[in-house]
Structure formats: C-alpha cells, structure tokens
C-alpha cells in the first residue's frame, strides 16, 4: 500500500498544478501522511492567512509560486518563490500571502531529541538550491532529514552525470528543484523538470541522469 496520496507512481507531476486557486480562500491537498512525515501542498489567494499557532513538529515551507509573509516567534520573514524556511516545533508562527501563492509544506517529527531535519538552520529564509553547491562533472549530496523510518538528501548533479541501480524497500519521492532529470523505471524513461515530482514505487529499481546541471530533493520512506 502506498504512503502517498493524490499522485501517481512513475509519472512526472507538476506540483503547481495539483491544487487550484480559489477566490478569498486557502486550498490544500495532502500528498503523504505517516507518523513521521506530512507532505501537503497549499494555495493562497492574495491576503489570505493562517493565524498564529504552534505545531508539535518541525515544518519546512518551500514556496512554489508567489510570496508569503511568515512570522516565527513574532519575527517577520518574507519568503519568495524558490525559497524555503524551517519553522521549529512548539514555536508560534503565522503565514500570510502577499500575492497569489503556492507552497509545499513538509513536516517531520523528531525522535526524542535527535533526528528530524538536519543541516538546515531554523528561521533562515534561503533559496533551496543554495543549500548545496556541486562541481563540474560531479555529484554532491547533503542529508537534510534523518529518522528511523525515512531519510532525505539534497543533490547537486552535473550535466550528464548518472546515479545508477538504486533500489529501496520503501517508496522514493524525488522533487527537481532546478534543471531537469531523466528517471528510468521498468525500462520507461521519464523527464522530471523544475518543481515536478516523481514517485518511485516500493522495491523498484531506478536510474537517474541529469540532462543539464540540476538539483533535487530525494525522500526515502523505509
């Protein structure tokens, strides 16, 4: 049984197209929910907001489109398209759309005092692609989530580089942050462009190749 909802496996899917805008409203669609992980897409009409509240787990916001004003512990951050910010657990925060906006929300629960998000500073808005810098002709990765049941890496991969013969027991969620990837599963090739996701099913062998210099986020659910 798949952990993911509302997206098909082995198909390139544009995150921006998953949830529509509505006048004077906030819409959302859940992509995954486990005891450790919640992935949801939101759309905000201009000036719509979520009141100040706290959450029991760390929450990463990635702006797909538009611009949000996010307050964390009363401090204001303006987070724009392609930028992200990590909101700490149990700290008051609020969100307001300064324009029509769409965001990806990834919530990860820690195990006791360890695990969860790693290598990402709290309350620092930054272009997601700037968290990792590669080099010509190579592949660089940095772990950003680590729990007993899931792990996640950010990759910077140069043009025409390949990651071959990968297989995990669980599902693999791949989000292209910049560039374009070619992913092969069951002898079928798929192009995955910026802000598109690709879901690799359980126990499926896949290969990945960049067609240009690219960056992507990979989440493995064990």
PDB file of C-alpha atoms in Angstrom:
ATOM      1  CA  UNK A   1       0.000   0.000   0.000  1.00  0.00           C
ATOM      2  CA  UNK A   2       1.354   3.425  -0.981  1.00  0.00           C
ATOM      3  CA  UNK A   3       2.219   6.045   1.632  1.00  0.00           C
ATOM      4  CA  UNK A   4       1.446   8.748  -0.935  1.00  0.00           C
ATOM      5  CA  UNK A   5      -1.935  10.116  -1.970  1.00  0.00           C
ATOM      6  CA  UNK A   6      -3.183  12.155  -4.924  1.00  0.00           C
ATOM      7  CA  UNK A   7      -0.092  11.490  -7.051  1.00  0.00           C
ATOM      8  CA  UNK A   8       0.603   8.564  -9.357  1.00  0.00           C
ATOM      9  CA  UNK A   9       3.771   6.493  -9.224  1.00  0.00           C
ATOM     10  CA  UNK A  10       6.195   6.554 -12.163  1.00  0.00           C
ATOM     11  CA  UNK A  11       4.790   9.764 -13.622  1.00  0.00           C
ATOM     12  CA  UNK A  12       6.170  13.319 -13.750  1.00  0.00           C
ATOM     13  CA  UNK A  13       3.792  15.610 -11.859  1.00  0.00           C
ATOM     14  CA  UNK A  14       3.927  19.416 -11.649  1.00  0.00           C
ATOM     15  CA  UNK A  15       3.318  20.417  -8.024  1.00  0.00           C
ATOM     16  CA  UNK A  16       1.838  23.779  -9.028  1.00  0.00           C
ATOM     17  CA  UNK A  17      -0.966  22.035 -10.913  1.00  0.00           C
ATOM     18  CA  UNK A  18      -2.063  19.833  -8.022  1.00  0.00           C
ATOM     19  CA  UNK A  19      -4.013  22.448  -6.087  1.00  0.00           C
ATOM     20  CA  UNK A  20      -6.008  25.283  -7.729  1.00  0.00           C
ATOM     21  CA  UNK A  21      -6.553  28.819  -6.550  1.00  0.00           C
ATOM     22  CA  UNK A  22      -9.965  29.915  -5.260  1.00  0.00           C
ATOM     23  CA  UNK A  23     -11.165  33.442  -4.584  1.00  0.00           C
ATOM     24  CA  UNK A  24     -10.764  34.501  -0.954  1.00  0.00           C
ATOM     25  CA  UNK A  25      -9.707  31.008   0.098  1.00  0.00           C
ATOM     26  CA  UNK A  26      -6.876  28.662   1.048  1.00  0.00           C
ATOM     27  CA  UNK A  27      -6.878  25.251  -0.656  1.00  0.00           C
ATOM     28  CA  UNK A  28      -4.731  22.254   0.243  1.00  0.00           C
ATOM     29  CA  UNK A  29      -4.075  18.699  -0.851  1.00  0.00           C
ATOM     30  CA  UNK A  30      -2.188  16.096   1.162  1.00  0.00           C
ATOM     31  CA  UNK A  31       0.485  14.031  -0.583  1.00  0.00           C
ATOM     32  CA  UNK A  32       1.749  11.887   2.312  1.00  0.00           C
ATOM     33  CA  UNK A  33       0.945  11.193   5.943  1.00  0.00           C
ATOM     34  CA  UNK A  34       2.837   8.837   8.253  1.00  0.00           C
ATOM     35  CA  UNK A  35       3.754   9.015  11.936  1.00  0.00           C
ATOM     36  CA  UNK A  36       6.995  10.765  10.930  1.00  0.00           C
ATOM     37  CA  UNK A  37       6.066  12.715   7.802  1.00  0.00           C
ATOM     38  CA  UNK A  38       3.385  15.004   6.435  1.00  0.00           C
ATOM     39  CA  UNK A  39       3.663  16.478   2.916  1.00  0.00           C
ATOM     40  CA  UNK A  40       0.944  18.925   1.830  1.00  0.00           C
ATOM     41  CA  UNK A  41       0.515  21.473  -0.977  1.00  0.00           C
ATOM     42  CA  UNK A  42      -1.295  24.770  -0.248  1.00  0.00           C
ATOM     43  CA  UNK A  43      -2.625  27.561  -2.447  1.00  0.00           C
ATOM     44  CA  UNK A  44      -3.433  31.004  -1.000  1.00  0.00           C
ATOM     45  CA  UNK A  45      -5.416  33.749  -2.644  1.00  0.00           C
ATOM     46  CA  UNK A  46      -3.817  37.162  -2.112  1.00  0.00           C
ATOM     47  CA  UNK A  47      -4.061  38.371   1.508  1.00  0.00           C
ATOM     48  CA  UNK A  48      -5.335  35.028   2.808  1.00  0.00           C
ATOM     49  CA  UNK A  49      -3.631  33.940   6.012  1.00  0.00           C
ATOM     50  CA  UNK A  50      -3.214  31.229   8.636  1.00  0.00           C
ATOM     51  CA  UNK A  51      -3.483  32.595  12.162  1.00  0.00           C
ATOM     52  CA  UNK A  52      -0.666  32.323  14.667  1.00  0.00           C
ATOM     53  CA  UNK A  53      -0.318  28.806  16.052  1.00  0.00           C
ATOM     54  CA  UNK A  54       2.324  26.266  17.050  1.00  0.00           C
ATOM     55  CA  UNK A  55       2.904  22.706  15.870  1.00  0.00           C
ATOM     56  CA  UNK A  56       4.393  19.654  17.634  1.00  0.00           C
ATOM     57  CA  UNK A  57       6.922  19.028  14.827  1.00  0.00           C
ATOM     58  CA  UNK A  58       9.378  20.986  12.669  1.00  0.00           C
ATOM     59  CA  UNK A  59       7.854  22.282   9.422  1.00  0.00           C
ATOM     60  CA  UNK A  60       9.661  23.208   6.203  1.00  0.00           C
ATOM     61  CA  UNK A  61       7.932  25.658   3.837  1.00  0.00           C
ATOM     62  CA  UNK A  62       9.064  25.787   0.190  1.00  0.00           C
ATOM     63  CA  UNK A  63       7.482  28.487  -1.982  1.00  0.00           C
ATOM     64  CA  UNK A  64       6.443  27.163  -5.391  1.00  0.00           C
ATOM     65  CA  UNK A  65       4.858  30.404  -6.569  1.00  0.00           C
ATOM     66  CA  UNK A  66       4.213  33.859  -5.185  1.00  0.00           C
ATOM     67  CA  UNK A  67       5.372  35.338  -1.875  1.00  0.00           C
ATOM     68  CA  UNK A  68       4.472  34.720   1.776  1.00  0.00           C
ATOM     69  CA  UNK A  69       4.949  36.775   4.898  1.00  0.00           C
ATOM     70  CA  UNK A  70       5.820  34.306   7.656  1.00  0.00           C
ATOM     71  CA  UNK A  71       6.169  35.254  11.299  1.00  0.00           C
ATOM     72  CA  UNK A  72       8.146  32.956  13.597  1.00  0.00           C
ATOM     73  CA  UNK A  73       8.213  33.864  17.286  1.00  0.00           C
ATOM     74  CA  UNK A  74       6.976  37.377  16.316  1.00  0.00           C
ATOM     75  CA  UNK A  75       9.809  37.966  13.804  1.00  0.00           C
ATOM     76  CA  UNK A  76       8.718  38.615  10.198  1.00  0.00           C
ATOM     77  CA  UNK A  77      10.257  36.885   7.153  1.00  0.00           C
ATOM     78  CA  UNK A  78       9.357  37.491   3.501  1.00  0.00           C
ATOM     79  CA  UNK A  79       9.758  34.166   1.697  1.00  0.00           C
ATOM     80  CA  UNK A  80       9.673  34.257  -2.102  1.00  0.00           C
ATOM     81  CA  UNK A  81       9.367  31.751  -4.945  1.00  0.00           C
ATOM     82  CA  UNK A  82      12.095  29.049  -4.796  1.00  0.00           C
ATOM     83  CA  UNK A  83      12.942  29.994  -1.201  1.00  0.00           C
ATOM     84  CA  UNK A  84      12.343  27.925   1.911  1.00  0.00           C
ATOM     85  CA  UNK A  85      12.227  28.438   5.653  1.00  0.00           C
ATOM     86  CA  UNK A  86      12.263  25.922   8.512  1.00  0.00           C
ATOM     87  CA  UNK A  87       9.817  26.615  11.334  1.00  0.00           C
ATOM     88  CA  UNK A  88      10.743  24.978  14.668  1.00  0.00           C
ATOM     89  CA  UNK A  89       8.350  22.817  16.645  1.00  0.00           C
ATOM     90  CA  UNK A  90       6.378  24.374  19.508  1.00  0.00           C
ATOM     91  CA  UNK A  91       7.140  27.935  18.396  1.00  0.00           C
ATOM     92  CA  UNK A  92       4.331  30.298  17.389  1.00  0.00           C
ATOM     93  CA  UNK A  93       4.179  31.062  13.672  1.00  0.00           C
ATOM     94  CA  UNK A  94       1.724  32.535  11.152  1.00  0.00           C
ATOM     95  CA  UNK A  95       1.532  32.846   7.360  1.00  0.00           C
ATOM     96  CA  UNK A  96       0.027  35.475   5.029  1.00  0.00           C
ATOM     97  CA  UNK A  97       0.054  35.528   1.224  1.00  0.00           C
ATOM     98  CA  UNK A  98       1.359  38.814  -0.196  1.00  0.00           C
ATOM     99  CA  UNK A  99       0.262  37.629  -3.636  1.00  0.00           C
ATOM    100  CA  UNK A 100      -1.438  34.532  -5.008  1.00  0.00           C
ATOM    101  CA  UNK A 101       0.910  31.855  -3.714  1.00  0.00           C
ATOM    102  CA  UNK A 102       1.500  28.124  -3.571  1.00  0.00           C
ATOM    103  CA  UNK A 103       3.717  26.305  -1.106  1.00  0.00           C
ATOM    104  CA  UNK A 104       4.941  22.834  -0.304  1.00  0.00           C
ATOM    105  CA  UNK A 105       4.834  22.004   3.410  1.00  0.00           C
ATOM    106  CA  UNK A 106       6.993  19.156   4.764  1.00  0.00           C
ATOM    107  CA  UNK A 107       6.524  18.301   8.454  1.00  0.00           C
ATOM    108  CA  UNK A 108       8.964  15.884  10.096  1.00  0.00           C
ATOM    109  CA  UNK A 109       8.709  14.617  13.658  1.00  0.00           C
ATOM    110  CA  UNK A 110      11.848  14.133  15.698  1.00  0.00           C
ATOM    111  CA  UNK A 111      12.652  11.031  17.705  1.00  0.00           C
ATOM    112  CA  UNK A 112      13.135  12.326  21.244  1.00  0.00           C
ATOM    113  CA  UNK A 113      15.898  14.963  20.929  1.00  0.00           C
ATOM    114  CA  UNK A 114      17.518  13.643  17.739  1.00  0.00           C
ATOM    115  CA  UNK A 115      16.689  13.130  14.095  1.00  0.00           C
ATOM    116  CA  UNK A 116      14.227  15.193  12.083  1.00  0.00           C
ATOM    117  CA  UNK A 117      15.634  17.946   9.878  1.00  0.00           C
ATOM    118  CA  UNK A 118      19.405  18.291   9.870  1.00  0.00           C
ATOM    119  CA  UNK A 119      21.868  20.692   8.185  1.00  0.00           C
ATOM    120  CA  UNK A 120      19.148  23.350   7.795  1.00  0.00           C
ATOM    121  CA  UNK A 121      19.091  26.361  10.122  1.00  0.00           C
ATOM    122  CA  UNK A 122      15.831  27.337  11.757  1.00  0.00           C
ATOM    123  CA  UNK A 123      14.187  30.633  10.787  1.00  0.00           C
ATOM    124  CA  UNK A 124      16.509  31.370   7.870  1.00  0.00           C
ATOM    125  CA  UNK A 125      14.837  32.001   4.524  1.00  0.00           C
ATOM    126  CA  UNK A 126      17.087  30.973   1.673  1.00  0.00           C
ATOM    127  CA  UNK A 127      16.934  29.736  -1.896  1.00  0.00           C
ATOM    128  CA  UNK A 128      16.588  25.959  -1.503  1.00  0.00           C
ATOM    129  CA  UNK A 129      19.144  25.338  -4.273  1.00  0.00           C
ATOM    130  CA  UNK A 130      21.800  27.313  -2.375  1.00  0.00           C
ATOM    131  CA  UNK A 131      21.995  24.757   0.417  1.00  0.00           C
ATOM    132  CA  UNK A 132      24.285  22.637  -1.700  1.00  0.00           C
ATOM    133  CA  UNK A 133      26.931  23.538  -4.283  1.00  0.00           C
ATOM    134  CA  UNK A 134      28.450  20.937  -6.573  1.00  0.00           C
ATOM    135  CA  UNK A 135      31.346  20.973  -9.006  1.00  0.00           C
ATOM    136  CA  UNK A 136      31.716  20.397 -12.737  1.00  0.00           C
ATOM    137  CA  UNK A 137      31.474  16.744 -13.682  1.00  0.00           C
ATOM    138  CA  UNK A 138      30.459  15.519 -10.236  1.00  0.00           C
ATOM    139  CA  UNK A 139      27.669  14.668  -7.832  1.00  0.00           C
ATOM    140  CA  UNK A 140      27.359  16.141  -4.328  1.00  0.00           C
ATOM    141  CA  UNK A 141      24.745  15.219  -1.722  1.00  0.00           C
ATOM    142  CA  UNK A 142      23.799  16.531   1.722  1.00  0.00           C
ATOM    143  CA  UNK A 143      21.452  14.838   4.180  1.00  0.00           C
ATOM    144  CA  UNK A 144      18.574  17.076   5.320  1.00  0.00           C
ATOM    145  CA  UNK A 145      16.169  14.629   7.031  1.00  0.00           C
ATOM    146  CA  UNK A 146      17.046  11.633   9.155  1.00  0.00           C
ATOM    147  CA  UNK A 147      14.675   9.493  11.233  1.00  0.00           C
ATOM    148  CA  UNK A 148      14.298   5.760  11.838  1.00  0.00           C
ATOM    149  CA  UNK A 149      11.704   5.461   9.072  1.00  0.00           C
ATOM    150  CA  UNK A 150      12.768   7.982   6.458  1.00  0.00           C
ATOM    151  CA  UNK A 151      15.789   9.787   5.126  1.00  0.00           C
ATOM    152  CA  UNK A 152      16.316  12.624   2.690  1.00  0.00           C
ATOM    153  CA  UNK A 153      19.181  14.019   0.642  1.00  0.00           C
ATOM    154  CA  UNK A 154      19.702  17.177  -1.400  1.00  0.00           C
ATOM    155  CA  UNK A 155      21.686  16.519  -4.592  1.00  0.00           C
ATOM    156  CA  UNK A 156      23.670  18.742  -6.934  1.00  0.00           C
ATOM    157  CA  UNK A 157      24.376  16.756 -10.095  1.00  0.00           C
ATOM    158  CA  UNK A 158      26.278  17.956 -13.143  1.00  0.00           C
ATOM    159  CA  UNK A 159      25.122  17.660 -16.731  1.00  0.00           C
ATOM    160  CA  UNK A 160      25.020  14.042 -17.992  1.00  0.00           C
ATOM    161  CA  UNK A 161      26.049  12.546 -14.631  1.00  0.00           C
ATOM    162  CA  UNK A 162      24.189   9.393 -13.559  1.00  0.00           C
ATOM    163  CA  UNK A 163      23.076   7.663 -10.375  1.00  0.00           C
ATOM    164  CA  UNK A 164      22.594   4.024 -11.335  1.00  0.00           C
ATOM    165  CA  UNK A 165      20.874   0.938  -9.953  1.00  0.00           C
ATOM    166  CA  UNK A 166      19.141   2.395  -6.921  1.00  0.00           C
ATOM    167  CA  UNK A 167      16.558   0.342  -5.086  1.00  0.00           C
ATOM    168  CA  UNK A 168      14.968   0.764  -1.673  1.00  0.00           C
ATOM    169  CA  UNK A 169      12.317  -1.313   0.051  1.00  0.00           C
ATOM    170  CA  UNK A 170      10.064   1.702   0.536  1.00  0.00           C
ATOM    171  CA  UNK A 171       8.911   4.479  -1.780  1.00  0.00           C
ATOM    172  CA  UNK A 172      11.132   7.288  -3.077  1.00  0.00           C
ATOM    173  CA  UNK A 173       9.848  10.849  -3.608  1.00  0.00           C
ATOM    174  CA  UNK A 174      12.020  12.952  -5.954  1.00  0.00           C
ATOM    175  CA  UNK A 175      11.482  16.718  -6.373  1.00  0.00           C
ATOM    176  CA  UNK A 176      13.513  18.572  -9.014  1.00  0.00           C
ATOM    177  CA  UNK A 177      14.470  21.985  -7.591  1.00  0.00           C
ATOM    178  CA  UNK A 178      16.449  23.145 -10.618  1.00  0.00           C
ATOM    179  CA  UNK A 179      17.370  21.738 -14.017  1.00  0.00           C
ATOM    180  CA  UNK A 180      15.962  18.516 -15.471  1.00  0.00           C
ATOM    181  CA  UNK A 181      16.316  14.831 -14.650  1.00  0.00           C
ATOM    182  CA  UNK A 182      15.750  11.667 -16.662  1.00  0.00           C
ATOM    183  CA  UNK A 183      14.497   8.852 -14.426  1.00  0.00           C
ATOM    184  CA  UNK A 184      14.193   5.291 -15.707  1.00  0.00           C
ATOM    185  CA  UNK A 185      11.918   2.714 -14.055  1.00  0.00           C
ATOM    186  CA  UNK A 186      10.861  -0.623 -15.568  1.00  0.00           C
ATOM    187  CA  UNK A 187      12.616   0.361 -18.824  1.00  0.00           C
ATOM    188  CA  UNK A 188      10.473   3.512 -19.145  1.00  0.00           C
ATOM    189  CA  UNK A 189      12.118   6.944 -19.302  1.00  0.00           C
ATOM    190  CA  UNK A 190      10.593   9.994 -17.623  1.00  0.00           C
ATOM    191  CA  UNK A 191      11.596  13.661 -17.808  1.00  0.00           C
ATOM    192  CA  UNK A 192      11.263  15.492 -14.465  1.00  0.00           C
ATOM    193  CA  UNK A 193      11.647  19.272 -14.653  1.00  0.00           C
ATOM    194  CA  UNK A 194      11.799  22.061 -12.062  1.00  0.00           C
ATOM    195  CA  UNK A 195       9.054  21.816  -9.424  1.00  0.00           C
ATOM    196  CA  UNK A 196       7.947  18.466 -10.779  1.00  0.00           C
ATOM    197  CA  UNK A 197       7.938  15.348  -8.621  1.00  0.00           C
ATOM    198  CA  UNK A 198       8.403  11.693  -9.427  1.00  0.00           C
ATOM    199  CA  UNK A 199       7.368   8.836  -7.147  1.00  0.00           C
ATOM    200  CA  UNK A 200       9.278   5.554  -7.351  1.00  0.00           C
ATOM    201  CA  UNK A 201       7.161   2.642  -6.004  1.00  0.00           C
ATOM    202  CA  UNK A 202       8.222   0.053  -3.423  1.00  0.00           C
ATOM    203  CA  UNK A 203      11.012  -2.321  -4.410  1.00  0.00           C
ATOM    204  CA  UNK A 204      11.544  -0.706  -7.815  1.00  0.00           C
ATOM    205  CA  UNK A 205      14.962  -0.404  -9.421  1.00  0.00           C
ATOM    206  CA  UNK A 206      15.523   3.058 -10.874  1.00  0.00           C
ATOM    207  CA  UNK A 207      18.268   5.003 -12.584  1.00  0.00           C
ATOM    208  CA  UNK A 208      18.665   8.780 -12.655  1.00  0.00           C
ATOM    209  CA  UNK A 209      20.556  11.019 -15.074  1.00  0.00           C
ATOM    210  CA  UNK A 210      20.767  14.806 -15.374  1.00  0.00           C
ATOM    211  CA  UNK A 211      20.191  16.380 -18.795  1.00  0.00           C
ATOM    212  CA  UNK A 212      21.613  19.714 -17.532  1.00  0.00           C
ATOM    213  CA  UNK A 213      23.181  20.813 -14.245  1.00  0.00           C
ATOM    214  CA  UNK A 214      20.428  20.015 -11.737  1.00  0.00           C
ATOM    215  CA  UNK A 215      19.467  19.972  -8.082  1.00  0.00           C
ATOM    216  CA  UNK A 216      16.865  17.765  -6.472  1.00  0.00           C
ATOM    217  CA  UNK A 217      15.426  16.643  -3.143  1.00  0.00           C
ATOM    218  CA  UNK A 218      15.023  12.914  -2.538  1.00  0.00           C
ATOM    219  CA  UNK A 219      12.967  11.470   0.324  1.00  0.00           C
ATOM    220  CA  UNK A 220      13.061   7.715   1.006  1.00  0.00           C
ATOM    221  CA  UNK A 221      10.304   6.153   3.120  1.00  0.00           C
ATOM    222  CA  UNK A 222      11.547   2.908   4.644  1.00  0.00           C
TER     223      UNK A 222
END
